[in-house]
Amino acid sequence: MVQIDDKIISLDIFEKHFVCDLSKCLGSCCVEGESGAPLKDEETAILEDIYPKIKHLLSPEAVEIIERSGTWEIDADGDKVTPIIHGRECVYTYFDSNGICRCAFEKAYEEGLINFKKPISCHLYPIRVDKYSGYEALNYHSWPVCDPARELGKKMGLPVFRFLKESIIRKYGEKFYEEMEEVAIHLEKQKSKSVGDTE
Protein backbone atom coordinates (compact mmCIF):
# COMPACT_ATOMS: atom_id res chain seq x y z
CA MET A 1 0.00 0.00 0.00
CA VAL A 2 1.09 3.59 -0.57
CA GLN A 3 -0.36 6.82 0.79
CA ILE A 4 -0.98 10.09 -1.05
CA ASP A 5 -2.62 12.77 1.09
CA ASP A 6 -5.45 10.95 2.91
CA LYS A 7 -5.74 8.22 0.28
CA ILE A 8 -4.41 4.71 0.90
CA ILE A 9 -3.76 3.08 -2.47
CA SER A 10 -3.34 -0.62 -3.20
CA LEU A 11 -0.11 -1.52 -4.99
CA ASP A 12 -2.24 -3.52 -7.44
CA ILE A 13 -3.37 -0.22 -8.98
CA PHE A 14 0.24 0.42 -10.01
CA GLU A 15 1.28 -3.16 -10.74
CA LYS A 16 -1.75 -4.77 -12.42
CA HIS A 17 -2.57 -4.08 -16.07
CA PHE A 18 -5.98 -3.18 -17.49
CA VAL A 19 -7.47 -1.90 -20.76
CA CYS A 20 -11.16 -2.46 -21.52
CA ASP A 21 -11.70 -4.78 -24.49
CA LEU A 22 -15.37 -4.29 -25.37
CA SER A 23 -15.17 -6.51 -28.44
CA LYS A 24 -14.58 -9.46 -26.09
CA CYS A 25 -16.36 -8.60 -22.85
CA LEU A 26 -19.37 -6.97 -24.58
CA GLY A 27 -19.76 -4.49 -21.70
CA SER A 28 -20.48 -7.23 -19.16
CA CYS A 29 -19.64 -4.96 -16.20
CA CYS A 30 -22.85 -3.04 -16.94
CA VAL A 31 -24.86 -6.26 -16.97
CA GLU A 32 -23.44 -8.60 -14.32
CA GLY A 33 -23.59 -8.01 -10.58
CA GLU A 34 -26.08 -8.00 -7.75
CA SER A 35 -27.01 -4.30 -7.92
CA GLY A 36 -26.52 -1.19 -9.99
CA ALA A 37 -23.65 1.30 -10.03
CA PRO A 38 -22.91 2.98 -6.67
CA LEU A 39 -23.91 6.65 -6.61
CA LYS A 40 -22.70 9.64 -4.63
CA ASP A 41 -25.41 11.76 -3.00
CA GLU A 42 -24.92 14.60 -5.49
CA GLU A 43 -25.15 12.16 -8.39
CA THR A 44 -28.68 11.10 -7.44
CA ALA A 45 -29.80 14.70 -7.97
CA ILE A 46 -27.96 14.83 -11.30
CA LEU A 47 -29.73 11.68 -12.50
CA GLU A 48 -33.11 13.15 -11.63
CA ASP A 49 -32.23 16.30 -13.57
CA ILE A 50 -30.82 14.73 -16.73
CA TYR A 51 -33.20 11.77 -17.10
CA PRO A 52 -35.52 13.61 -19.53
CA LYS A 53 -32.50 14.34 -21.77
CA ILE A 54 -31.46 10.68 -22.05
CA LYS A 55 -34.84 8.97 -21.89
CA HIS A 56 -34.93 8.50 -25.68
CA LEU A 57 -31.73 6.41 -25.51
CA LEU A 58 -33.17 3.89 -23.06
CA SER A 59 -35.18 0.72 -23.63
CA PRO A 60 -38.96 0.79 -23.01
CA GLU A 61 -38.38 -1.61 -20.10
CA ALA A 62 -35.81 0.72 -18.54
CA VAL A 63 -38.12 3.71 -18.90
CA GLU A 64 -40.96 1.76 -17.27
CA ILE A 65 -38.75 0.87 -14.28
CA ILE A 66 -37.44 4.41 -13.85
CA GLU A 67 -40.87 6.02 -14.09
CA ARG A 68 -42.32 3.50 -11.67
CA SER A 69 -39.52 3.38 -9.09
CA GLY A 70 -37.34 6.44 -9.69
CA THR A 71 -34.02 7.34 -11.29
CA TRP A 72 -32.05 5.67 -8.46
CA GLU A 73 -32.70 3.24 -5.62
CA ILE A 74 -31.25 1.89 -2.39
CA ASP A 75 -29.88 -1.65 -2.60
CA ALA A 76 -29.81 -4.46 -0.03
CA ASP A 77 -26.67 -3.00 1.56
CA GLY A 78 -28.29 0.40 2.03
CA ASP A 79 -26.27 2.06 -0.75
CA LYS A 80 -27.63 4.41 -3.39
CA VAL A 81 -27.32 2.77 -6.81
CA THR A 82 -28.69 2.87 -10.35
CA PRO A 83 -31.73 0.60 -10.86
CA ILE A 84 -31.27 -2.62 -12.85
CA ILE A 85 -33.51 -4.63 -15.15
CA HIS A 86 -34.55 -8.05 -13.78
CA GLY A 87 -31.34 -8.34 -11.77
CA ARG A 88 -29.24 -7.76 -14.88
CA GLU A 89 -28.21 -4.66 -16.82
CA CYS A 90 -28.25 -1.11 -15.51
CA VAL A 91 -31.30 0.85 -16.72
CA TYR A 92 -28.98 3.51 -18.15
CA THR A 93 -27.56 1.23 -20.83
CA TYR A 94 -28.36 0.31 -24.40
CA PHE A 95 -27.08 -2.39 -26.77
CA ASP A 96 -25.40 -1.39 -30.00
CA SER A 97 -25.57 -3.26 -33.33
CA ASN A 98 -22.73 -5.54 -32.22
CA GLY A 99 -24.53 -6.57 -29.05
CA ILE A 100 -22.21 -4.53 -26.84
CA CYS A 101 -23.81 -3.04 -23.72
CA ARG A 102 -22.98 0.67 -23.65
CA CYS A 103 -23.62 3.62 -21.34
CA ALA A 104 -26.43 6.01 -22.27
CA PHE A 105 -24.88 8.72 -20.11
CA GLU A 106 -21.65 8.52 -22.08
CA LYS A 107 -23.46 8.59 -25.42
CA ALA A 108 -25.49 11.65 -24.39
CA TYR A 109 -22.32 13.32 -23.07
CA GLU A 110 -20.49 12.71 -26.36
CA GLU A 111 -23.47 14.13 -28.27
CA GLY A 112 -23.42 17.28 -26.12
CA LEU A 113 -26.82 16.62 -24.56
CA ILE A 114 -25.53 16.55 -20.97
CA ASN A 115 -22.32 17.50 -19.15
CA PHE A 116 -22.27 14.40 -16.93
CA LYS A 117 -20.15 11.60 -18.39
CA LYS A 118 -21.17 8.75 -16.06
CA PRO A 119 -21.23 7.95 -12.33
CA ILE A 120 -17.72 8.25 -10.94
CA SER A 121 -17.87 4.66 -9.63
CA CYS A 122 -18.25 3.48 -13.24
CA HIS A 123 -15.61 5.86 -14.56
CA LEU A 124 -13.07 4.70 -11.97
CA TYR A 125 -13.65 0.96 -12.42
CA PRO A 126 -11.73 -1.34 -11.71
CA ILE A 127 -10.75 0.95 -8.82
CA ARG A 128 -13.19 0.75 -5.93
CA VAL A 129 -13.16 3.52 -3.32
CA ASP A 130 -14.10 2.86 0.30
CA LYS A 131 -14.41 5.72 2.77
CA TYR A 132 -13.29 5.38 6.37
CA SER A 133 -12.86 7.82 9.23
CA GLY A 134 -10.02 10.07 8.17
CA TYR A 135 -9.05 8.39 4.91
CA GLU A 136 -10.16 6.74 1.67
CA ALA A 137 -8.97 3.33 0.46
CA LEU A 138 -8.46 2.80 -3.26
CA ASN A 139 -8.48 -0.88 -4.12
CA TYR A 140 -8.26 -2.87 -7.32
CA HIS A 141 -11.34 -4.99 -8.00
CA SER A 142 -10.73 -8.23 -9.88
CA TRP A 143 -13.74 -9.74 -11.66
CA PRO A 144 -13.76 -12.69 -14.13
CA VAL A 145 -15.81 -10.74 -16.71
CA CYS A 146 -12.84 -8.38 -17.01
CA ASP A 147 -10.31 -11.08 -17.91
CA PRO A 148 -10.10 -9.69 -21.49
CA ALA A 149 -9.20 -6.27 -20.06
CA ARG A 150 -6.39 -7.75 -18.01
CA GLU A 151 -5.08 -9.63 -21.05
CA LEU A 152 -5.16 -6.53 -23.27
CA GLY A 153 -3.69 -4.34 -20.53
CA LYS A 154 -0.79 -6.76 -20.08
CA LYS A 155 -0.24 -6.90 -23.83
CA MET A 156 -0.15 -3.10 -24.00
CA GLY A 157 1.85 -2.74 -20.79
CA LEU A 158 -0.66 -0.26 -19.37
CA PRO A 159 -1.14 -0.27 -15.57
CA VAL A 160 -4.57 0.31 -14.05
CA PHE A 161 -3.88 3.87 -12.89
CA ARG A 162 -2.67 5.03 -16.32
CA PHE A 163 -5.69 3.49 -18.04
CA LEU A 164 -7.84 5.46 -15.59
CA LYS A 165 -5.93 8.76 -15.88
CA GLU A 166 -8.99 10.77 -16.98
CA SER A 167 -11.26 9.45 -14.24
CA ILE A 168 -8.60 9.80 -11.51
CA ILE A 169 -8.07 13.43 -12.48
CA ARG A 170 -11.84 13.95 -12.55
CA LYS A 171 -12.13 12.57 -9.02
CA TYR A 172 -8.94 13.77 -7.32
CA GLY A 173 -7.32 16.39 -9.56
CA GLU A 174 -4.18 16.59 -11.71
CA LYS A 175 -1.77 17.01 -8.79
CA PHE A 176 -2.95 13.74 -7.26
CA TYR A 177 -2.47 11.92 -10.55
CA GLU A 178 1.02 13.41 -10.98
CA GLU A 179 1.91 12.07 -7.54
CA MET A 180 0.70 8.64 -8.61
CA GLU A 181 3.08 8.85 -11.57
CA GLU A 182 5.92 9.68 -9.17
CA VAL A 183 5.00 6.68 -7.02
CA ALA A 184 4.98 4.44 -10.11
CA ILE A 185 8.47 5.61 -11.11
CA HIS A 186 9.71 4.96 -7.57
CA LEU A 187 8.17 1.48 -7.52
CA GLU A 188 9.71 0.65 -10.89
CA LYS A 189 13.14 1.75 -9.67
CA GLN A 190 12.73 -0.41 -6.56
CA LYS A 191 11.74 -3.36 -8.71
CA SER A 192 14.74 -2.88 -11.03
CA LYS A 193 17.08 -2.58 -8.06
CA SER A 194 15.64 -5.74 -6.51
CA VAL A 195 16.14 -7.65 -9.75
CA GLY A 196 19.68 -6.32 -10.02
CA ASP A 197 20.50 -7.42 -6.47
CA THR A 198 19.43 -10.98 -7.20
CA GLU A 199 21.47 -11.32 -10.39
XYZ file of C-alpha atoms in Angstrom:
199
model
C 0.000 0.000 0.000
C 1.090 3.590 -0.565
C -0.358 6.822 0.789
C -0.976 10.094 -1.046
C -2.620 12.769 1.095
C -5.452 10.947 2.910
C -5.737 8.216 0.278
C -4.409 4.714 0.902
C -3.760 3.078 -2.465
C -3.336 -0.620 -3.196
C -0.112 -1.517 -4.994
C -2.244 -3.522 -7.438
C -3.369 -0.225 -8.984
C 0.239 0.422 -10.011
C 1.280 -3.158 -10.744
C -1.751 -4.766 -12.419
C -2.573 -4.080 -16.072
C -5.975 -3.183 -17.493
C -7.474 -1.905 -20.764
C -11.165 -2.462 -21.522
C -11.698 -4.777 -24.492
C -15.370 -4.287 -25.366
C -15.174 -6.505 -28.439
C -14.582 -9.465 -26.095
C -16.359 -8.599 -22.845
C -19.373 -6.965 -24.582
C -19.761 -4.493 -21.703
C -20.477 -7.226 -19.158
C -19.638 -4.963 -16.204
C -22.853 -3.040 -16.943
C -24.858 -6.265 -16.973
C -23.444 -8.595 -14.323
C -23.594 -8.012 -10.580
C -26.084 -7.997 -7.749
C -27.008 -4.302 -7.916
C -26.516 -1.188 -9.992
C -23.651 1.297 -10.030
C -22.906 2.977 -6.671
C -23.912 6.654 -6.610
C -22.699 9.641 -4.630
C -25.415 11.764 -3.002
C -24.924 14.598 -5.488
C -25.154 12.158 -8.394
C -28.682 11.100 -7.444
C -29.801 14.697 -7.969
C -27.958 14.830 -11.298
C -29.729 11.681 -12.501
C -33.107 13.147 -11.632
C -32.232 16.300 -13.566
C -30.823 14.725 -16.734
C -33.200 11.774 -17.096
C -35.518 13.613 -19.531
C -32.503 14.338 -21.770
C -31.458 10.684 -22.054
C -34.841 8.971 -21.890
C -34.928 8.502 -25.677
C -31.733 6.414 -25.507
C -33.174 3.885 -23.058
C -35.179 0.723 -23.629
C -38.956 0.786 -23.006
C -38.382 -1.610 -20.098
C -35.814 0.717 -18.542
C -38.124 3.707 -18.900
C -40.959 1.764 -17.266
C -38.752 0.871 -14.276
C -37.443 4.408 -13.852
C -40.867 6.022 -14.090
C -42.318 3.505 -11.671
C -39.522 3.381 -9.090
C -37.336 6.440 -9.691
C -34.018 7.343 -11.294
C -32.053 5.671 -8.455
C -32.702 3.242 -5.624
C -31.250 1.894 -2.387
C -29.878 -1.651 -2.601
C -29.806 -4.456 -0.030
C -26.667 -2.995 1.558
C -28.295 0.397 2.028
C -26.268 2.059 -0.752
C -27.633 4.414 -3.393
C -27.319 2.773 -6.814
C -28.691 2.868 -10.346
C -31.733 0.605 -10.859
C -31.266 -2.615 -12.851
C -33.515 -4.629 -15.150
C -34.552 -8.052 -13.779
C -31.340 -8.336 -11.768
C -29.238 -7.758 -14.876
C -28.208 -4.656 -16.825
C -28.254 -1.107 -15.513
C -31.300 0.847 -16.716
C -28.977 3.508 -18.152
C -27.563 1.234 -20.833
C -28.356 0.314 -24.403
C -27.082 -2.395 -26.767
C -25.400 -1.388 -30.000
C -25.574 -3.256 -33.326
C -22.729 -5.536 -32.219
C -24.526 -6.573 -29.045
C -22.213 -4.530 -26.839
C -23.805 -3.041 -23.720
C -22.978 0.673 -23.652
C -23.621 3.615 -21.344
C -26.432 6.010 -22.266
C -24.875 8.724 -20.107
C -21.653 8.515 -22.075
C -23.457 8.587 -25.422
C -25.491 11.655 -24.386
C -22.316 13.317 -23.073
C -20.495 12.713 -26.362
C -23.474 14.125 -28.270
C -23.416 17.282 -26.119
C -26.817 16.621 -24.561
C -25.526 16.548 -20.968
C -22.317 17.504 -19.147
C -22.271 14.397 -16.928
C -20.153 11.599 -18.395
C -21.173 8.754 -16.063
C -21.228 7.954 -12.329
C -17.716 8.249 -10.941
C -17.873 4.664 -9.631
C -18.252 3.476 -13.240
C -15.612 5.855 -14.564
C -13.067 4.698 -11.970
C -13.645 0.964 -12.418
C -11.731 -1.340 -11.709
C -10.749 0.947 -8.823
C -13.192 0.753 -5.935
C -13.158 3.524 -3.322
C -14.101 2.864 0.301
C -14.414 5.721 2.771
C -13.292 5.380 6.374
C -12.864 7.821 9.228
C -10.023 10.070 8.166
C -9.048 8.391 4.908
C -10.156 6.740 1.670
C -8.966 3.334 0.464
C -8.459 2.801 -3.264
C -8.481 -0.883 -4.124
C -8.259 -2.875 -7.325
C -11.343 -4.991 -7.996
C -10.734 -8.227 -9.877
C -13.740 -9.743 -11.660
C -13.764 -12.686 -14.127
C -15.812 -10.742 -16.709
C -12.836 -8.376 -17.014
C -10.309 -11.084 -17.909
C -10.097 -9.690 -21.485
C -9.198 -6.265 -20.060
C -6.388 -7.752 -18.009
C -5.079 -9.626 -21.046
C -5.162 -6.528 -23.266
C -3.687 -4.339 -20.531
C -0.791 -6.763 -20.080
C -0.242 -6.905 -23.833
C -0.151 -3.099 -24.003
C 1.849 -2.744 -20.793
C -0.664 -0.256 -19.370
C -1.144 -0.271 -15.571
C -4.568 0.307 -14.053
C -3.881 3.867 -12.889
C -2.670 5.030 -16.318
C -5.686 3.491 -18.038
C -7.836 5.463 -15.586
C -5.927 8.761 -15.882
C -8.989 10.770 -16.979
C -11.262 9.451 -14.238
C -8.603 9.798 -11.513
C -8.071 13.431 -12.484
C -11.840 13.946 -12.555
C -12.132 12.571 -9.019
C -8.943 13.772 -7.319
C -7.316 16.392 -9.563
C -4.184 16.585 -11.706
C -1.770 17.012 -8.785
C -2.950 13.745 -7.255
C -2.470 11.922 -10.550
C 1.023 13.410 -10.979
C 1.913 12.073 -7.537
C 0.696 8.644 -8.611
C 3.083 8.848 -11.567
C 5.919 9.681 -9.172
C 5.001 6.682 -7.024
C 4.978 4.443 -10.114
C 8.469 5.610 -11.110
C 9.715 4.959 -7.574
C 8.173 1.479 -7.515
C 9.706 0.646 -10.886
C 13.139 1.745 -9.670
C 12.729 -0.410 -6.559
C 11.737 -3.357 -8.709
C 14.737 -2.883 -11.026
C 17.078 -2.579 -8.056
C 15.640 -5.739 -6.509
C 16.136 -7.649 -9.755
C 19.677 -6.322 -10.025
C 20.499 -7.416 -6.472
C 19.431 -10.975 -7.200
C 21.473 -11.324 -10.386
